[in-house]
mmCIF file of C-alpha atoms in Angstrom:
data_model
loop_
_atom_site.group_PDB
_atom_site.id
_atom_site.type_symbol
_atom_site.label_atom_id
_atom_site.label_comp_id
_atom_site.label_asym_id
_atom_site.label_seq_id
_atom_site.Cartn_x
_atom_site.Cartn_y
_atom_site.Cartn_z
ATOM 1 C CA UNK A 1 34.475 -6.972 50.694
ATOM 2 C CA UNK A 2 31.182 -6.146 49.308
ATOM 3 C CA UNK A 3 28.433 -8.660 48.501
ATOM 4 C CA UNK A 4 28.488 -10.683 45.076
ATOM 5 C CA UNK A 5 25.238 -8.844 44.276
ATOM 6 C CA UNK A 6 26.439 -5.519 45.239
ATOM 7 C CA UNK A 7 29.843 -5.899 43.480
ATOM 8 C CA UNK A 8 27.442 -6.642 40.368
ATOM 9 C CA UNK A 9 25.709 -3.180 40.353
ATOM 10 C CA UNK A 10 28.562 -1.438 41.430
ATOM 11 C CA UNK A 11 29.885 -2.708 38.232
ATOM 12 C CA UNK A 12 27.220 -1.160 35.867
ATOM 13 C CA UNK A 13 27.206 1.932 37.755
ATOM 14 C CA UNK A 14 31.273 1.976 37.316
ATOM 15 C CA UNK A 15 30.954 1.448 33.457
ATOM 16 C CA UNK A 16 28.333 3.820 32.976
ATOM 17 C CA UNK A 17 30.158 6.567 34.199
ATOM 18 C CA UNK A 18 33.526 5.741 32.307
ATOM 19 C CA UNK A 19 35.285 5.663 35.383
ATOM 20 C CA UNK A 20 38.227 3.222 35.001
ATOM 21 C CA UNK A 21 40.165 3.671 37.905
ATOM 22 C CA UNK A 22 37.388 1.859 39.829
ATOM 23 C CA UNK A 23 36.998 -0.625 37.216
ATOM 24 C CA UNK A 24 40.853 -2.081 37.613
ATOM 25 C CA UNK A 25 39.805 -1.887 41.338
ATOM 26 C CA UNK A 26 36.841 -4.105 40.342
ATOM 27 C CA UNK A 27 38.723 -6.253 38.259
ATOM 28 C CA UNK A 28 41.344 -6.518 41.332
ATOM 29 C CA UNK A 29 39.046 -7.371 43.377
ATOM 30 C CA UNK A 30 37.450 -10.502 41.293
ATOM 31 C CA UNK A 31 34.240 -8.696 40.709
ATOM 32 C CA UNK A 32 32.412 -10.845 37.898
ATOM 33 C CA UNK A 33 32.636 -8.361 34.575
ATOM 34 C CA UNK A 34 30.437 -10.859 32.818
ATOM 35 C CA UNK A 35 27.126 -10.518 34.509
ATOM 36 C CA UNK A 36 24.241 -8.797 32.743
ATOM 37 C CA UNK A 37 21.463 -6.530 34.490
ATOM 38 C CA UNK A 38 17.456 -7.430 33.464
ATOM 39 C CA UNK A 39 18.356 -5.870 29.830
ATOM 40 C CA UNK A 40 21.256 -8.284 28.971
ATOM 41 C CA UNK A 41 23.533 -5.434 29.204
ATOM 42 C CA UNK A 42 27.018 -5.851 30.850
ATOM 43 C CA UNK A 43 29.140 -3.741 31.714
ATOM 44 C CA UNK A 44 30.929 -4.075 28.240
ATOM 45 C CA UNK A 45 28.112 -3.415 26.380
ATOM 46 C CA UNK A 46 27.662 -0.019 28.422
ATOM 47 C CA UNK A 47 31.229 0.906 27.907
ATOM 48 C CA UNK A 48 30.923 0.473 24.204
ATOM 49 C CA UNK A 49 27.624 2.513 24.154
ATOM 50 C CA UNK A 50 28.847 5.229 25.905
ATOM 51 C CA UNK A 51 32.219 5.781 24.396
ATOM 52 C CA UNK A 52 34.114 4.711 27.297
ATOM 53 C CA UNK A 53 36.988 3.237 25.535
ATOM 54 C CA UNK A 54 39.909 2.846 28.152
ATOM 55 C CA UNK A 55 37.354 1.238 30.534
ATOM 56 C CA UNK A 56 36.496 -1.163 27.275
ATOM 57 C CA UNK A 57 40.276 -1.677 27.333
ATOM 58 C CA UNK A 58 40.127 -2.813 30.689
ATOM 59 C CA UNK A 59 37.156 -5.124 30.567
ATOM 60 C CA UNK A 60 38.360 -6.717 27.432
ATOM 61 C CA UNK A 61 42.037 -7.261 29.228
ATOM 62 C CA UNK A 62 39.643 -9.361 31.491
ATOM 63 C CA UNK A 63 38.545 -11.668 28.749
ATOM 64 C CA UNK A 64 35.177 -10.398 28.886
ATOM 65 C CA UNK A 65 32.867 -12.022 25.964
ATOM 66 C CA UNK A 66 32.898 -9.439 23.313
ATOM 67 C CA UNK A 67 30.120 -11.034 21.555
ATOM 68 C CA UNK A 68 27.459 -11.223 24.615
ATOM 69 C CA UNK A 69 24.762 -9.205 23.316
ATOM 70 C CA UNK A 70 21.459 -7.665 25.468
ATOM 71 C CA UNK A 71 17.895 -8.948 25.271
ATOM 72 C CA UNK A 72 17.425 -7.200 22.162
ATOM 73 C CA UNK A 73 20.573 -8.368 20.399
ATOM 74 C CA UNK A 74 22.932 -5.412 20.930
ATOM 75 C CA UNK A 75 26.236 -6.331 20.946
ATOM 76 C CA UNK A 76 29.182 -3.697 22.239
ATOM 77 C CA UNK A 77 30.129 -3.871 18.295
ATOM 78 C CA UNK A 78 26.431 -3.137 17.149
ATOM 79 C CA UNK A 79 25.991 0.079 20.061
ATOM 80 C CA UNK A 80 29.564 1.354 19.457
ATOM 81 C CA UNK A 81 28.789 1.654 15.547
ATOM 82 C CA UNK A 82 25.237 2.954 16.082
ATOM 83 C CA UNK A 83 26.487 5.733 18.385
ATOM 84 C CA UNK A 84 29.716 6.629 16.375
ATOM 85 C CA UNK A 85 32.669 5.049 18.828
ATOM 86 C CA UNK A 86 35.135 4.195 16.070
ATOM 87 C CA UNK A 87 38.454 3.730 18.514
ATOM 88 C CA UNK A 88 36.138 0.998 19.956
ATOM 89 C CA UNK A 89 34.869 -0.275 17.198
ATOM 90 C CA UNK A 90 38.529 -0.702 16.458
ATOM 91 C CA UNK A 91 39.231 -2.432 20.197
ATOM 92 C CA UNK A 92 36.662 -4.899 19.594
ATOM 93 C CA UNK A 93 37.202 -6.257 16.203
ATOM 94 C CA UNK A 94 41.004 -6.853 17.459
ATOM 95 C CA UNK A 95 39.435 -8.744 20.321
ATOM 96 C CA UNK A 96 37.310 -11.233 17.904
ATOM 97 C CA UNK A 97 33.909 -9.399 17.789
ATOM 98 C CA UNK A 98 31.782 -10.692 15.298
ATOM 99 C CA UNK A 99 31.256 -8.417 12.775
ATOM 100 C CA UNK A 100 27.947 -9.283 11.564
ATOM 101 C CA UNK A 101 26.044 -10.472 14.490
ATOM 102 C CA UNK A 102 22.708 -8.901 14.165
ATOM 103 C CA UNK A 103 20.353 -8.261 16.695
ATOM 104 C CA UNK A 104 17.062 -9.294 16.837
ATOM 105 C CA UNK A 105 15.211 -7.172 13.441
ATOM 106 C CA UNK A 106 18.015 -8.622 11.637
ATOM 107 C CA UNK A 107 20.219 -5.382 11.385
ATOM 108 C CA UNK A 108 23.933 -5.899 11.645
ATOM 109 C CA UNK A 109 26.776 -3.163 12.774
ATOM 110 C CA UNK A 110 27.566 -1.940 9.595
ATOM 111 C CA UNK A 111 23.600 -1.376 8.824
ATOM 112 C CA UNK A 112 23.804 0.501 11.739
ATOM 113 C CA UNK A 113 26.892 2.476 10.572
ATOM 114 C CA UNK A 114 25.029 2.916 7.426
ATOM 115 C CA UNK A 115 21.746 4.058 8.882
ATOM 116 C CA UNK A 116 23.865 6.956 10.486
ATOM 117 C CA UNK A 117 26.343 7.760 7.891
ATOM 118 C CA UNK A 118 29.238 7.024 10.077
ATOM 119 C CA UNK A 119 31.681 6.449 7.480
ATOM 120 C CA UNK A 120 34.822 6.040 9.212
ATOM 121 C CA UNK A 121 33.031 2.794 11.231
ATOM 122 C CA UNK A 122 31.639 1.831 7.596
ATOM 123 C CA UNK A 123 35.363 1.523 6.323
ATOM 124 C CA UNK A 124 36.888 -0.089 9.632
ATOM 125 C CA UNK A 125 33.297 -2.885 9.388
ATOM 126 C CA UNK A 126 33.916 -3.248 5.714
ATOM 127 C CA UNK A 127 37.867 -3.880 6.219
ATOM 128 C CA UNK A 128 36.798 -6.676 9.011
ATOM 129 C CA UNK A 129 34.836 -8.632 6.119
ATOM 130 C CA UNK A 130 30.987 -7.210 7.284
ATOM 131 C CA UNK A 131 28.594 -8.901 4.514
ATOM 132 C CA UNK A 132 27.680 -5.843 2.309
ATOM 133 C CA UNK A 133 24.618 -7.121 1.884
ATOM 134 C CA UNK A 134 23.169 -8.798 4.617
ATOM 135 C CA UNK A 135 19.544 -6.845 4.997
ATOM 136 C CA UNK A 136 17.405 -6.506 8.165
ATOM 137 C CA UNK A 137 14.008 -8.879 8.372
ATOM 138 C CA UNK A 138 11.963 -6.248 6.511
ATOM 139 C CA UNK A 139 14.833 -6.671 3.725
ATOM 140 C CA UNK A 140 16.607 -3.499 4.017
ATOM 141 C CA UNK A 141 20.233 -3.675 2.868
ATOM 142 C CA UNK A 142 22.728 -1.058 4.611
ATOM 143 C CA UNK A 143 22.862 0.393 0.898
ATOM 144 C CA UNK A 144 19.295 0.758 0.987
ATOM 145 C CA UNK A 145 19.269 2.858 4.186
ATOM 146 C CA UNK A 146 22.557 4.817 3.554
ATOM 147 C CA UNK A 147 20.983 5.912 0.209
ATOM 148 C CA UNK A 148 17.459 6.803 1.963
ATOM 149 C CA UNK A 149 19.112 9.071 3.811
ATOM 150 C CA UNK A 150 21.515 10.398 1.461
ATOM 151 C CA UNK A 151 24.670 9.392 3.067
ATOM 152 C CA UNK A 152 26.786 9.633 -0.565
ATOM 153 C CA UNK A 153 30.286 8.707 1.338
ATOM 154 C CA UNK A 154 28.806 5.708 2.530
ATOM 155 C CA UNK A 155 26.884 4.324 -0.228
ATOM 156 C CA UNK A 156 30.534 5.048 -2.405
ATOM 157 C CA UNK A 157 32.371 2.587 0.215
ATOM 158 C CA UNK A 158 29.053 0.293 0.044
ATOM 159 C CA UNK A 159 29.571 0.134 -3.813
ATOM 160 C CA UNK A 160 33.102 -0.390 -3.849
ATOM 161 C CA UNK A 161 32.588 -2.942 -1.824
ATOM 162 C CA UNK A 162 30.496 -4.525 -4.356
ATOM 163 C CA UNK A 163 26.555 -3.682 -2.886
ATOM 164 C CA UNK A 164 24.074 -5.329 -5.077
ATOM 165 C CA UNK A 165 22.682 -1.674 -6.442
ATOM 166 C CA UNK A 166 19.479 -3.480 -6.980
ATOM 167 C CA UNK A 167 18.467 -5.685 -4.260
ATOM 168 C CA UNK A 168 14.838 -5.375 -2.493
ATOM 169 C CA UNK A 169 12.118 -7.943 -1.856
ATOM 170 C CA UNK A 170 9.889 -8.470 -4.551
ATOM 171 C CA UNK A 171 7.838 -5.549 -5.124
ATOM 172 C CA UNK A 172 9.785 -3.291 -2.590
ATOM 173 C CA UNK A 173 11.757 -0.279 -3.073
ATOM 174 C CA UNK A 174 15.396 -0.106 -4.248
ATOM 175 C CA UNK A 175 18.458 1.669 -3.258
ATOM 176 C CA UNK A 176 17.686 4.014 -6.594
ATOM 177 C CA UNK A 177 13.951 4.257 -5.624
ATOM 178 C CA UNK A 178 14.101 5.531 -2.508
ATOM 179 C CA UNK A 179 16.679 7.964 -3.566
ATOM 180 C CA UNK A 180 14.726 9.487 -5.599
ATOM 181 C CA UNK A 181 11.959 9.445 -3.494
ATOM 182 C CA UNK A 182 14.151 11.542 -0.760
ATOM 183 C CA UNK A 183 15.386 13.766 -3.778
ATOM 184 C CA UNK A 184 19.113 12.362 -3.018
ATOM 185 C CA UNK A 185 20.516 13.383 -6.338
ATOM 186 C CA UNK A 186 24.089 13.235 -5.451
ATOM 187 C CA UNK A 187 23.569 9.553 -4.849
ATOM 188 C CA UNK A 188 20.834 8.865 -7.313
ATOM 189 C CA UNK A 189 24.155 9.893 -9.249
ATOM 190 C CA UNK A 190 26.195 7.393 -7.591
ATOM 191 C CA UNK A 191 23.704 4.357 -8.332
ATOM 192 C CA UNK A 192 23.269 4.873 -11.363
ATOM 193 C CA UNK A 193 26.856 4.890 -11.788
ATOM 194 C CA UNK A 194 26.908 1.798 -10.680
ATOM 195 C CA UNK A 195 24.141 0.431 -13.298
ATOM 196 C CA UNK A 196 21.087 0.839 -10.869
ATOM 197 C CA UNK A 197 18.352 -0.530 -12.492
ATOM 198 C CA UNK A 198 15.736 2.567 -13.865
ATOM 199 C CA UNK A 199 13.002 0.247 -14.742
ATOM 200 C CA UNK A 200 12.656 -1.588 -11.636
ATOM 201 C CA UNK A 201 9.457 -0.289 -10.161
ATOM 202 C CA UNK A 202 7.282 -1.424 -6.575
ATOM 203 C CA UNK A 203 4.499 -3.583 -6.374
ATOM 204 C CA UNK A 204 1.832 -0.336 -6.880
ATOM 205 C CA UNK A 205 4.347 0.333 -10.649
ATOM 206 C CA UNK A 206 6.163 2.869 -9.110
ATOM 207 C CA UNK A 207 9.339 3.736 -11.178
ATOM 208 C CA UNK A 208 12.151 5.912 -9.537
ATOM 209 C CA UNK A 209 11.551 8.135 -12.168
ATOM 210 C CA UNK A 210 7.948 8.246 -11.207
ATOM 211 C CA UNK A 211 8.808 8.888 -7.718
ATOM 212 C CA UNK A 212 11.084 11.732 -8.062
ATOM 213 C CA UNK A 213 8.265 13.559 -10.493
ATOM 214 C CA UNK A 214 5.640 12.945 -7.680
ATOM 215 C CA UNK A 215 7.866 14.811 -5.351
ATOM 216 C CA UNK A 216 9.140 17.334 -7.394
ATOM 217 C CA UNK A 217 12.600 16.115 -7.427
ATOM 218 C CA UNK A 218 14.032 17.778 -10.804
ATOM 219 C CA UNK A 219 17.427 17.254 -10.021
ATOM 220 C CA UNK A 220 16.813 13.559 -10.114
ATOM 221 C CA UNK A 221 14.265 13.160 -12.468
ATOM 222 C CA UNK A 222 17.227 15.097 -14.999
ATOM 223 C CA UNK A 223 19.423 12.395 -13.950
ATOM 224 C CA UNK A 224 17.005 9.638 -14.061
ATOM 225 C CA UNK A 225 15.743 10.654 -17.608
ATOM 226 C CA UNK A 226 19.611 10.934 -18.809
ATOM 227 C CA UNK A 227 19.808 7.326 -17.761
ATOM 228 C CA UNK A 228 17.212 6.151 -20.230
ATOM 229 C CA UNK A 229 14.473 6.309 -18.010
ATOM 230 C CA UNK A 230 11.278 6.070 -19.928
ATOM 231 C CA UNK A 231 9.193 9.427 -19.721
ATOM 232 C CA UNK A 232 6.086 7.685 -20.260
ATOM 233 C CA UNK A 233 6.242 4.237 -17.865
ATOM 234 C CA UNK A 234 3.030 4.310 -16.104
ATOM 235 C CA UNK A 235 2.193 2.834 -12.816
ATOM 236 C CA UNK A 236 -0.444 0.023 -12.622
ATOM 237 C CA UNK A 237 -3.088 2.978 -12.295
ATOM 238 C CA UNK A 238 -2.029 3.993 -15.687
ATOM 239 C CA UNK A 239 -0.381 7.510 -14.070
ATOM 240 C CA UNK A 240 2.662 8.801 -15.966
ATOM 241 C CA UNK A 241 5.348 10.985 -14.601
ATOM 242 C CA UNK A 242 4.170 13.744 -16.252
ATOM 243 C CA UNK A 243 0.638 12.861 -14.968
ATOM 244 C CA UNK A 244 1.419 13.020 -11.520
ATOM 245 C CA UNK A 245 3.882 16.021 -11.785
ATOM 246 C CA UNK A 246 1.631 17.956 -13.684
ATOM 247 C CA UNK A 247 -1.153 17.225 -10.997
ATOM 248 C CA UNK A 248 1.227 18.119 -8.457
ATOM 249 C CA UNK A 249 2.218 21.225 -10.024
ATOM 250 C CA UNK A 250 5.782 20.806 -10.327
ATOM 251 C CA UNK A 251 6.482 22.910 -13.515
ATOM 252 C CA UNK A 252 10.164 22.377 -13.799
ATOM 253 C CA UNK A 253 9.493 18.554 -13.532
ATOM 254 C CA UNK A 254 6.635 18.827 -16.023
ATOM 255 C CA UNK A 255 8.888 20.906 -18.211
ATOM 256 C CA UNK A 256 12.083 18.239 -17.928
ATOM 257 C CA UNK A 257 9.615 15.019 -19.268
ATOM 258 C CA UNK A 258 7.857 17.162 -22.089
ATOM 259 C CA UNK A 259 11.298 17.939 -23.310
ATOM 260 C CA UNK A 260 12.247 14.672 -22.976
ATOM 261 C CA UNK A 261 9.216 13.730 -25.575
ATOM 262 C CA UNK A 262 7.015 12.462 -22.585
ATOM 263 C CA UNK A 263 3.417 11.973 -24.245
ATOM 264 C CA UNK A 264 1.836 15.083 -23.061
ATOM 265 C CA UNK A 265 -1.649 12.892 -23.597
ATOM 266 C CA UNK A 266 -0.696 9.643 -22.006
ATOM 267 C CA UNK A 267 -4.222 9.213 -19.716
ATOM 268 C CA UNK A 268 -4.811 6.948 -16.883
ATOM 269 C CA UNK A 269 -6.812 3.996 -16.580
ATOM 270 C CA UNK A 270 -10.171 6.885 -15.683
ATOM 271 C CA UNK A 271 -9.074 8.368 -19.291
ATOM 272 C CA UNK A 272 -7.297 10.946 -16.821
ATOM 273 C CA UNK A 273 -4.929 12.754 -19.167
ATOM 274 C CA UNK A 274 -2.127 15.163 -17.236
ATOM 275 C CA UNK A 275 -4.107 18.123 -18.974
ATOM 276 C CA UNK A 276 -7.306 17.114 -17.160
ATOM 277 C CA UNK A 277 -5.572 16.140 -13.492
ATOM 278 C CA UNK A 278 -3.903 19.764 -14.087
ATOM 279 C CA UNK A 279 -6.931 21.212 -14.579
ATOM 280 C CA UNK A 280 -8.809 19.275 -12.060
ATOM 281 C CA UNK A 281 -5.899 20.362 -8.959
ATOM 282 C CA UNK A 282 -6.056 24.049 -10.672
ATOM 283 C CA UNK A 283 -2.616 24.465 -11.390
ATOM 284 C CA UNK A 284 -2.851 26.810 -13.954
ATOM 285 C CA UNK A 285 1.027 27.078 -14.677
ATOM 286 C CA UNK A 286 1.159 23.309 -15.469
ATOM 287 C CA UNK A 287 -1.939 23.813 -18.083
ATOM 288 C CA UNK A 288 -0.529 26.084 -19.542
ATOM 289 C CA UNK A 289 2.879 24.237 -20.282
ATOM 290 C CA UNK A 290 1.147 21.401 -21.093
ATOM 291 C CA UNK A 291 -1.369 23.516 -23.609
ATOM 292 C CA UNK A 292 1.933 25.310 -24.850
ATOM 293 C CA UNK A 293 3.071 20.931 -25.750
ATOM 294 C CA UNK A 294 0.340 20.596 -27.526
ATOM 295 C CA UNK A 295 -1.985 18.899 -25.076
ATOM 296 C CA UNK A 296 -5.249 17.451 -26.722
ATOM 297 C CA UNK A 297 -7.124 20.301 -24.922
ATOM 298 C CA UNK A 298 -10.504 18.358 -24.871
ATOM 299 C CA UNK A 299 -9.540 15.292 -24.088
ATOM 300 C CA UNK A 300 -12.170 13.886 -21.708
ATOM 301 C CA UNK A 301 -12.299 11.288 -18.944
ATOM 302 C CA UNK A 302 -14.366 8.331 -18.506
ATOM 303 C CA UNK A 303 -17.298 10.635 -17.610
ATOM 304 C CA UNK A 304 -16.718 12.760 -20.897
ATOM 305 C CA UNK A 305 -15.632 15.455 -18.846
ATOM 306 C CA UNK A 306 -13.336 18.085 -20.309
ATOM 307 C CA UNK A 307 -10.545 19.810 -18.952
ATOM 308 C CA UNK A 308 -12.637 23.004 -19.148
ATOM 309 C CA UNK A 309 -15.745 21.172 -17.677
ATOM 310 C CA UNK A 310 -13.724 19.940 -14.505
ATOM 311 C CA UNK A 311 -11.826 23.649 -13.877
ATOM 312 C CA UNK A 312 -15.390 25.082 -14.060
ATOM 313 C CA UNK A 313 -16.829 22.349 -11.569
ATOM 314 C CA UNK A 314 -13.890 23.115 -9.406
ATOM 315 C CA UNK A 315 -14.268 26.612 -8.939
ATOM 316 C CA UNK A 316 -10.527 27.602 -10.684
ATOM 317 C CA UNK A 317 -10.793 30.499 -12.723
ATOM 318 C CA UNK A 318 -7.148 30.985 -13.933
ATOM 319 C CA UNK A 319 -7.702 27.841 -15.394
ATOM 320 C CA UNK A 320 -11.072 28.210 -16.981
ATOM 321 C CA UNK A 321 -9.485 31.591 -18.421
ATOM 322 C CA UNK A 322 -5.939 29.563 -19.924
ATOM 323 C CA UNK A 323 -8.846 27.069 -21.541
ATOM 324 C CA UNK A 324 -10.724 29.410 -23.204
ATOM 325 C CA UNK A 325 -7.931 31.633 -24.760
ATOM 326 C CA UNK A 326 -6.534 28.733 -25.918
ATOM 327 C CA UNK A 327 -10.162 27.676 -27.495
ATOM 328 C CA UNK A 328 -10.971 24.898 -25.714
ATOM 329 C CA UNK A 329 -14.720 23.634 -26.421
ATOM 330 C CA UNK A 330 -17.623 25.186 -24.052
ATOM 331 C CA UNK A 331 -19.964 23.444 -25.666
ATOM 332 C CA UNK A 332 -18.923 20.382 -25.316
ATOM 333 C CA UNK A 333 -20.959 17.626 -22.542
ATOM 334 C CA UNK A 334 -20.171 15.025 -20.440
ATOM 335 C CA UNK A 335 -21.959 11.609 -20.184
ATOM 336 C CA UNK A 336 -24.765 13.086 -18.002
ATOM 337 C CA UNK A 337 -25.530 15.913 -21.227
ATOM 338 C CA UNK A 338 -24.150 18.757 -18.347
ATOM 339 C CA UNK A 339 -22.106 21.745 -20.182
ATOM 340 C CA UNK A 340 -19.176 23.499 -18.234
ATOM 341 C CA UNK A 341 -22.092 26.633 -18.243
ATOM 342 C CA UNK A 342 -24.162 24.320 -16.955
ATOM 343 C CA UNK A 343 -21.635 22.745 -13.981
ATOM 344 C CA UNK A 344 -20.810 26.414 -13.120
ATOM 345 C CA UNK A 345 -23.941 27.552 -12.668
ATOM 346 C CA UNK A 346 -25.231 24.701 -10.392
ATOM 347 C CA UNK A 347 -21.606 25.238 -8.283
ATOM 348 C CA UNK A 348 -22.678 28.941 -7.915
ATOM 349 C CA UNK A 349 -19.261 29.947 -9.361
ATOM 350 C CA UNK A 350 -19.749 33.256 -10.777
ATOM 351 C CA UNK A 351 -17.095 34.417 -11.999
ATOM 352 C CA UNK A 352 -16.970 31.383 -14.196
ATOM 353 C CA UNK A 353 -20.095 31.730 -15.378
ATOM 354 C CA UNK A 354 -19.633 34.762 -16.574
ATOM 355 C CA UNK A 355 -16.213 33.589 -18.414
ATOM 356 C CA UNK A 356 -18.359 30.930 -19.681
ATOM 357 C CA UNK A 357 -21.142 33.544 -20.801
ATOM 358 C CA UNK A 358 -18.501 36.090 -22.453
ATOM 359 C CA UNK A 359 -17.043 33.053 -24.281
ATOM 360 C CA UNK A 360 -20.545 32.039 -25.989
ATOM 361 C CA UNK A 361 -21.619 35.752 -26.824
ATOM 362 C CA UNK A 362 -17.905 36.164 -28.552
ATOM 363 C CA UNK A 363 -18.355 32.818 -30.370
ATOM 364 C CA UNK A 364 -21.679 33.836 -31.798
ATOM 365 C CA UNK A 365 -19.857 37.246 -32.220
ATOM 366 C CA UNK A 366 -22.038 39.232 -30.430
ATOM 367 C CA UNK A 367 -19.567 40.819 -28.427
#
């Protein structure tokens, strides 16, 4: 008979490859199925993890502890879920594995179902009583992390389950936020369903409905704004939606919130209005929407800078061009008494200058 220690990694090396003949021979032969390596992990635990489910038949017919979990507070239930092993999922909640052990960041087997989108494991968890809402340390929910990465079967069993749709920490994102974030409409759909909270916003005044515009979700900003989400919620910057979608250049975002009534001159907390940030990032599309809403076309910022003055100091021509056919103001100056001639000129940009220069002579109607 081999050595106790010997018998011990025989064991491990048995269970790792599945092989279950020579586990029963183990077992026969009174080798200890209980003993962990320097991980924590048993032979159970390696079983579970790999799928091996006649050889976690086998170990569990031993009375093996099905809660014994490794150094980092893996349990067999926790791997099996994480890597999809449903039949022994099954096998160990019938042998009294505790369904919401969590290991040591605080996530539980059915967060790790949700993480994954494993579905079937969701249901068997959720049948075995796993607490729906039990979040990891940094407070993530499994609804929170099922809707991040838009697994919409899961977050429907989550819900039905009764998932509190709107838990976070204080300040955090929500299931809906980060949903829209990831441009999940199908369950941005689902949430809000279930009465997901639009207004909620993050500690910077994020909104989902912010989000989604700031990463050109339109699919979920449509949804979002069909909720009652308000167009013109600002973060604590004083950014709108349509301020940071029109600076993104995402036209058929910018074009959802001005139907929706969003105030095309809503500025920011620099007197940043969407027209100017458009202008600014030289999206020339999204000034020209905006211009086509009626955007105050010299509005200025803090600096009084105009929309016109900050295309010309960038260098973006299209822009420049959309300004002056729609007649914005060349004469206009900032704080500093600089003209958009004048900014052009010192930036070396030609062609603007001579946009500029074509726009005084017609003025004065010498051309």
């Amino acid at each position: 008979m081999a050595a106790p220690d010997e018998r011990i990694r025989g064991f491990h090396a048995v269970a790792f490859q599945g092989n279950a003949a020579i586990v029963d021979l183990l077992l026969r032969a009174n080798a200890n199925p209980r003993t962990a390596d320097e991980n924590g992990w048993t032979p159970l635990y390696v079983a579970a993890q790999n799928g091996f489910s006649k050889v976690v038949s086998l170990l569990l017919s031993a009375d093996v502890d099905p809660n014994q979990a490794t150094r980092a507070g893996w349990t067999p239930l926790f791997a099996a879920a994480h890597f999809g092993h449903s039949t022994i999922v099954s096998m160990l909640l019938a042998a009294g594995a505790d369904v919401n052990q969590a290991e040591l960041s605080g996530r539980t087997p059915l967060w790790a179902a949700a993480l994954s989108g494993r579905s079937i494991i969701a249901s068997q968890l959720l049948g075995a009583n796993a607490n729906v809402n039990k979040a990891m340390r940094l407070g993530h929910t499994p609804l929170y992390v099922a809707a991040q990465n838009g697994h919409s079967v899961v977050v429907s069993l989550l819900l039905g389950a009764n998932a509190d749709v709107n838990a976070c920490r204080e300040g955090e994102a929500t299931a809906l936020f980060i949903a829209a974030h990831n441009g999940h409409s199908s369950v941005v759909k689902l949430l809000l369903h279930a009465r997901a909270s639009v207004s909620k916003c993050t500690s910077e005044g994020a909104t989902p409905l912010f989000i989604a515009a700031q990463n050109g979700h339109a699919r979920c900003t449509a949804l979002l704004l069909r909720a009652h989400a308000k167009p013109d919620q600002p973060k604590n910057d004083g950014a709108t939606p349509l301020y940071i979608a029109a600076q993104c250049g995402h036209l058929d975002v910018v074009r959802l919130l001005i139907e929706a009534h969003a105030n095309v001159n809503k500025a920011d907390l620099k007197r940043e209005s969407p027209l100017w940030v458009a202008a600014e990032m030289g999206q020339e599309a999204a000034v020209k929407l905006l211009l086509d809403a009626q955007a105050d076309i010299n509005q200025c910022d803090k600096n009084g800078a105009t929309p016109l003055f900050v295309a010309a100091k960038r260098g973006h021509e299209g822009v420049v061009s959309a300004l002056l056919t729609a007649k914005a103001n060349f004469e206009l100056r900032n704080a500093t008494g600089k003209t958009p001639l004048m900014i052009a000129v010192r930036k070396k940009h030609k062609r603007i200058v001579e946009l500029l220069f074509r726009a005084a002579l017609v003025s004065k109607k010498i051309l």
